[in-house]
mmCIF file of C-alpha atoms in Angstrom:
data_model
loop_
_atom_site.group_PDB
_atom_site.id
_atom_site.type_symbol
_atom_site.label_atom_id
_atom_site.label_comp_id
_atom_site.label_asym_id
_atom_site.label_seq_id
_atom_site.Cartn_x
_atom_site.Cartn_y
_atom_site.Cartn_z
ATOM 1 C CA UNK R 727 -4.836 36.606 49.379
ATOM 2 C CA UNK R 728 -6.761 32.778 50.023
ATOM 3 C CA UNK R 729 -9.579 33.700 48.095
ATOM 4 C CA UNK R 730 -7.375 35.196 44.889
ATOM 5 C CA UNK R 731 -5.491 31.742 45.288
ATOM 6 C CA UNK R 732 -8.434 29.330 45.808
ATOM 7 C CA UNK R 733 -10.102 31.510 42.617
ATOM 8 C CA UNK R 734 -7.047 30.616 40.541
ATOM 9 C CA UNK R 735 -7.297 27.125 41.740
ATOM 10 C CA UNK R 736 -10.449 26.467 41.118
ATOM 11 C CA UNK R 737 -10.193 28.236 37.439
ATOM 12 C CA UNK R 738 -7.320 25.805 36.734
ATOM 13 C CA UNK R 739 -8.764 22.728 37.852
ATOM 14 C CA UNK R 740 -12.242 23.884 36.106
ATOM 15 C CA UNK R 741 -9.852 24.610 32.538
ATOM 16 C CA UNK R 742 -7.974 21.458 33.026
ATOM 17 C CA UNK R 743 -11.040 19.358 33.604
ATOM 18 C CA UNK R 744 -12.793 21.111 30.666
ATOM 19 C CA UNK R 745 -9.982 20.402 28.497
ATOM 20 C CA UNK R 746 -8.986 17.014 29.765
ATOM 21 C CA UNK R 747 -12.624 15.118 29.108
ATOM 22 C CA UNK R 748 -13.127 16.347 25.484
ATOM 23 C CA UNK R 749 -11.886 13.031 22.818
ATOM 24 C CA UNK R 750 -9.736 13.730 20.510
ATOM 25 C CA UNK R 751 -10.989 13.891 16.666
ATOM 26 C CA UNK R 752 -11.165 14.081 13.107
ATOM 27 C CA UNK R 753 -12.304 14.481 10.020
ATOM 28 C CA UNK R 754 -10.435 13.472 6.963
ATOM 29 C CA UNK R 755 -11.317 14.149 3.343
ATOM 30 C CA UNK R 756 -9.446 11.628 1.320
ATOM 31 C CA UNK R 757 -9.367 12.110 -2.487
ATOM 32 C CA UNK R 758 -8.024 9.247 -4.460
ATOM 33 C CA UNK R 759 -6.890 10.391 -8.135
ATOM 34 C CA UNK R 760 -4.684 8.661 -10.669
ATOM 35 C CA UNK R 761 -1.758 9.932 -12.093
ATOM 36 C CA UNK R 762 -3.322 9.323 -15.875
ATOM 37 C CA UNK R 763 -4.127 11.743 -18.574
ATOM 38 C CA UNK R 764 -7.737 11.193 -17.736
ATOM 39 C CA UNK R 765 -7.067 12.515 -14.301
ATOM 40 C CA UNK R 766 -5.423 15.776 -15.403
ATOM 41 C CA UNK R 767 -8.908 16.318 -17.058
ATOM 42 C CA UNK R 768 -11.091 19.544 -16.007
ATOM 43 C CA UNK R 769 -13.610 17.108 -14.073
ATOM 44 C CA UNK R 770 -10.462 15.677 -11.878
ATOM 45 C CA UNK R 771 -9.127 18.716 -10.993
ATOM 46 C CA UNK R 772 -12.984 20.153 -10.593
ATOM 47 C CA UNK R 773 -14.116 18.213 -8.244
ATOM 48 C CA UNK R 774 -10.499 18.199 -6.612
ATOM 49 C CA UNK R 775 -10.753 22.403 -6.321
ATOM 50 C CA UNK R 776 -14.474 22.085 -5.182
ATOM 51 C CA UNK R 777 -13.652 19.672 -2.389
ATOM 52 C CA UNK R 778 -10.775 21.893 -0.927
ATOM 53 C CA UNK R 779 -12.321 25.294 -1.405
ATOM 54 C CA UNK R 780 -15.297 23.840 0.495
ATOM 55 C CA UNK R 781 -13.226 22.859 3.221
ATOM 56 C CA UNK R 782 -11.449 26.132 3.429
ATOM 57 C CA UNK R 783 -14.383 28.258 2.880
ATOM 58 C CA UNK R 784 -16.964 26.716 5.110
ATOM 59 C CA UNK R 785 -15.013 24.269 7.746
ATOM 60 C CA UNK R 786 -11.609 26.763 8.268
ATOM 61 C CA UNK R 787 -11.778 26.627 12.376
ATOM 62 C CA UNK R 788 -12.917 22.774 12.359
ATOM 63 C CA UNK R 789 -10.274 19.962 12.563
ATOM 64 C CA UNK R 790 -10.569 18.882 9.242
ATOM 65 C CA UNK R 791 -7.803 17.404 6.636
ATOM 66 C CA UNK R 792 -8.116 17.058 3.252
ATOM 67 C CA UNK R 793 -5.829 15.004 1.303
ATOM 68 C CA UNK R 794 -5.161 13.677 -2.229
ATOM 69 C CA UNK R 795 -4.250 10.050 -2.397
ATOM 70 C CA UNK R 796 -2.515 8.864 -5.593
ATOM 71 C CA UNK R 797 -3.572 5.240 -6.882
ATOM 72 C CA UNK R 798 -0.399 4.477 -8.008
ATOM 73 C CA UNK R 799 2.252 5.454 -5.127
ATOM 74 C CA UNK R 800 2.417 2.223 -3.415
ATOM 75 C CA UNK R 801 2.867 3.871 0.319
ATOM 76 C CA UNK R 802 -1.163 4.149 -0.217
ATOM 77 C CA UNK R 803 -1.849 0.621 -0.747
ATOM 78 C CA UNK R 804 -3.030 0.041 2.079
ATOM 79 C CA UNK R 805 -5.550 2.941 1.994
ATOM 80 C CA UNK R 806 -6.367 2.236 -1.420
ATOM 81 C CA UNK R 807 -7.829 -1.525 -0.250
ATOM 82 C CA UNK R 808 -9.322 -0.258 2.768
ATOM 83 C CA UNK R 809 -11.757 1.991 1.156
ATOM 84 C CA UNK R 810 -11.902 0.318 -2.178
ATOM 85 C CA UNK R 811 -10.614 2.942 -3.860
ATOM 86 C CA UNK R 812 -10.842 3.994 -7.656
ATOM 87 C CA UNK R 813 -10.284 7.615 -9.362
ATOM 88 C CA UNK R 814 -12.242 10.271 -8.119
ATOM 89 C CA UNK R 815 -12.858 8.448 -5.215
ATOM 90 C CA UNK R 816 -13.858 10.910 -2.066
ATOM 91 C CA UNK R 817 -14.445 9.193 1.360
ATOM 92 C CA UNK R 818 -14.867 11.352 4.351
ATOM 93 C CA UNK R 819 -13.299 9.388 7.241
ATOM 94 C CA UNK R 820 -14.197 10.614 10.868
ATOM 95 C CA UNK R 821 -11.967 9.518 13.793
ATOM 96 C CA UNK R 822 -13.311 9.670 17.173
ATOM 97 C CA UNK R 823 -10.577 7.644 19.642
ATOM 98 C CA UNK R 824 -10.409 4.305 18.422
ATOM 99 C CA UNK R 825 -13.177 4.354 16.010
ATOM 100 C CA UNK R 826 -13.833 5.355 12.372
ATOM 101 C CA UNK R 827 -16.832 6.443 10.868
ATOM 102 C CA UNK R 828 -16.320 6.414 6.959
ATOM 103 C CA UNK R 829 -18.850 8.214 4.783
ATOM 104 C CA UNK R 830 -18.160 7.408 0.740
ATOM 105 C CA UNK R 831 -19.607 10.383 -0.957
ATOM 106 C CA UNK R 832 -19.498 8.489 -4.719
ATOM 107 C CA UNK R 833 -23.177 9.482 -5.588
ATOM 108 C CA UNK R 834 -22.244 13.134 -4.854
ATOM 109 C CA UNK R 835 -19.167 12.916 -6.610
ATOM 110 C CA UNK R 836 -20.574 10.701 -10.021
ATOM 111 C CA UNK R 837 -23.602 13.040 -10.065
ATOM 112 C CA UNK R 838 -21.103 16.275 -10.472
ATOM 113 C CA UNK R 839 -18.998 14.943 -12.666
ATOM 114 C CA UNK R 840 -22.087 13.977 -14.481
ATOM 115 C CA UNK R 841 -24.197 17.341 -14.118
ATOM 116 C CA UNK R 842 -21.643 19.658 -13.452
ATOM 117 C CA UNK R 843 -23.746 21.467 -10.743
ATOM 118 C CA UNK R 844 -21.415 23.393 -8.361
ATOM 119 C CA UNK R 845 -23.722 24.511 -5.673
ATOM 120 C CA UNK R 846 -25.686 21.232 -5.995
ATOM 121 C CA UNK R 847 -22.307 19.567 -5.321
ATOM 122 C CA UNK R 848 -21.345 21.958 -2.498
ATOM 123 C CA UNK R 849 -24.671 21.784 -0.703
ATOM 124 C CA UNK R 850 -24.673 18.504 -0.802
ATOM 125 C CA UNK R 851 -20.627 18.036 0.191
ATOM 126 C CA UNK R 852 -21.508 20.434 3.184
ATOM 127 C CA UNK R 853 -24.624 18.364 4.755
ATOM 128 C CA UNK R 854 -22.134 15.454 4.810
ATOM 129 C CA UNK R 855 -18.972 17.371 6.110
ATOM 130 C CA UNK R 856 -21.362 18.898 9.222
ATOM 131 C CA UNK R 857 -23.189 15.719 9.986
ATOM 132 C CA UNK R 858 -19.475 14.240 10.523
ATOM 133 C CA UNK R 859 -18.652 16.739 12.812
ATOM 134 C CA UNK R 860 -21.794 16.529 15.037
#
Protein backbone atom coordinates (compact mmCIF):
# COMPACT_ATOMS: atom_id res chain seq x y z
CA UNK A 1 0.00 0.00 0.00
CA UNK A 2 3.33 2.70 0.63
CA UNK A 3 4.82 1.83 -2.46
CA UNK A 4 1.32 2.21 -4.69
CA UNK A 5 1.12 5.65 -2.76
CA UNK A 6 4.76 6.86 -2.99
CA UNK A 7 4.37 5.62 -6.99
CA UNK A 8 1.39 7.96 -7.32
CA UNK A 9 3.31 10.59 -5.58
CA UNK A 10 6.11 10.58 -7.30
CA UNK A 11 4.05 10.38 -10.83
CA UNK A 12 2.25 13.56 -9.68
CA UNK A 13 5.02 15.54 -8.61
CA UNK A 14 7.06 14.23 -11.86
CA UNK A 15 3.57 15.47 -14.16
CA UNK A 16 3.29 18.62 -12.22
CA UNK A 17 6.94 19.49 -12.52
CA UNK A 18 6.86 18.51 -16.24
CA UNK A 19 4.00 20.66 -16.80
CA UNK A 20 4.82 23.50 -14.50
CA UNK A 21 8.50 24.49 -16.17
CA UNK A 22 7.32 24.55 -19.84
CA UNK A 23 6.65 28.80 -20.91
CA UNK A 24 3.79 29.56 -22.19
CA UNK A 25 3.60 30.47 -26.13
CA UNK A 26 2.55 31.52 -29.37
CA UNK A 27 2.41 31.97 -32.66
CA UNK A 28 0.20 34.46 -34.33
CA UNK A 29 -0.44 34.92 -38.03
CA UNK A 30 -1.75 38.39 -38.45
CA UNK A 31 -3.21 39.34 -41.87
CA UNK A 32 -3.91 42.96 -42.38
CA UNK A 33 -6.50 43.55 -45.40
CA UNK A 34 -8.56 46.58 -46.30
CA UNK A 35 -12.04 46.71 -46.61
CA UNK A 36 -11.65 48.20 -50.45
CA UNK A 37 -12.72 46.79 -53.72
CA UNK A 38 -9.11 46.04 -54.37
CA UNK A 39 -9.10 43.80 -51.37
CA UNK A 40 -12.12 41.70 -52.39
CA UNK A 41 -9.82 40.90 -55.44
CA UNK A 42 -8.81 37.06 -56.17
CA UNK A 43 -5.08 37.90 -54.97
CA UNK A 44 -6.58 39.21 -51.39
CA UNK A 45 -8.61 36.52 -50.75
CA UNK A 46 -5.68 34.08 -52.34
CA UNK A 47 -3.22 34.69 -50.31
CA UNK A 48 -5.84 35.06 -47.36
CA UNK A 49 -7.12 31.12 -48.17
CA UNK A 50 -3.40 30.03 -48.66
CA UNK A 51 -2.32 31.41 -45.31
CA UNK A 52 -5.20 29.64 -43.32
CA UNK A 53 -5.30 26.36 -45.17
CA UNK A 54 -1.55 26.21 -44.42
CA UNK A 55 -2.12 26.65 -40.93
CA UNK A 56 -4.84 24.11 -40.75
CA UNK A 57 -3.27 21.63 -42.95
CA UNK A 58 0.27 21.54 -41.72
CA UNK A 59 0.33 23.30 -38.03
CA UNK A 60 -3.41 21.77 -36.71
CA UNK A 61 -1.91 20.38 -33.14
CA UNK A 62 0.54 23.54 -32.75
CA UNK A 63 -0.63 26.68 -30.82
CA UNK A 64 -1.01 28.76 -33.62
CA UNK A 65 -3.68 31.74 -34.41
CA UNK A 66 -4.35 33.17 -37.43
CA UNK A 67 -6.18 36.31 -37.71
CA UNK A 68 -7.37 38.94 -40.23
CA UNK A 69 -6.84 42.49 -39.17
CA UNK A 70 -8.92 45.15 -40.98
CA UNK A 71 -7.03 48.58 -41.73
CA UNK A 72 -9.86 50.50 -41.21
CA UNK A 73 -11.62 49.28 -37.79
CA UNK A 74 -9.99 51.61 -35.48
CA UNK A 75 -9.83 48.91 -32.39
CA UNK A 76 -6.60 47.80 -34.61
CA UNK A 77 -4.83 50.98 -34.56
CA UNK A 78 -2.69 50.18 -32.44
CA UNK A 79 -1.63 46.95 -34.23
CA UNK A 80 -1.73 48.59 -37.42
CA UNK A 81 1.34 51.17 -36.14
CA UNK A 82 3.11 48.56 -34.41
CA UNK A 83 3.86 46.49 -37.36
CA UNK A 84 3.57 49.14 -39.97
CA UNK A 85 0.92 47.73 -41.50
CA UNK A 86 -0.48 48.08 -45.17
CA UNK A 87 -2.88 45.59 -47.26
CA UNK A 88 -1.79 42.25 -47.60
CA UNK A 89 0.35 42.69 -44.89
CA UNK A 90 1.29 39.09 -43.11
CA UNK A 91 3.53 39.25 -39.95
CA UNK A 92 4.03 36.14 -38.00
CA UNK A 93 4.33 37.27 -34.35
CA UNK A 94 5.79 34.64 -31.82
CA UNK A 95 5.20 35.16 -28.07
CA UNK A 96 7.38 33.46 -25.70
CA UNK A 97 6.55 35.11 -21.92
CA UNK A 98 7.29 38.58 -22.16
CA UNK A 99 8.91 38.68 -25.45
CA UNK A 100 7.95 38.92 -29.15
CA UNK A 101 9.67 37.70 -31.98
CA UNK A 102 7.99 39.25 -35.19
CA UNK A 103 8.82 37.76 -38.57
CA UNK A 104 7.24 40.11 -41.65
CA UNK A 105 6.84 37.67 -44.43
CA UNK A 106 6.27 40.74 -47.25
CA UNK A 107 8.81 39.20 -49.79
CA UNK A 108 6.85 35.91 -49.59
CA UNK A 109 3.70 37.54 -49.79
CA UNK A 110 4.68 40.37 -52.87
CA UNK A 111 6.42 37.50 -54.71
CA UNK A 112 2.89 35.40 -54.76
CA UNK A 113 0.87 37.93 -55.50
CA UNK A 114 3.34 38.64 -58.17
CA UNK A 115 4.02 34.94 -59.50
CA UNK A 116 1.13 33.29 -58.38
CA UNK A 117 3.13 30.15 -57.29
CA UNK A 118 1.13 28.18 -54.66
CA UNK A 119 3.56 25.62 -53.52
CA UNK A 120 6.41 28.16 -53.88
CA UNK A 121 4.32 30.29 -51.49
CA UNK A 122 3.47 27.39 -49.15
CA UNK A 123 6.99 26.04 -48.94
CA UNK A 124 8.21 29.01 -48.27
CA UNK A 125 5.18 30.13 -45.60
CA UNK A 126 5.99 26.68 -43.88
CA UNK A 127 9.98 27.16 -43.34
CA UNK A 128 8.94 30.40 -41.58
CA UNK A 129 5.87 29.04 -39.55
CA UNK A 130 8.36 25.94 -38.17
CA UNK A 131 11.39 28.04 -37.54
CA UNK A 132 8.90 30.14 -35.17
CA UNK A 133 7.96 27.29 -33.38
CA UNK A 134 11.47 25.87 -32.70
Amino acid sequence: MKKSILFFLVAFLTFSGATFGKSKENVEVLYFKAKQCACKTMTCNAIEDQVKSLIDKEFQDENIVFKRVWLKEKENDALIQKYSAKPQTVVLVKKKRDKETITDLAEIVKDFAMKQNKEKFETELKVKISESLK
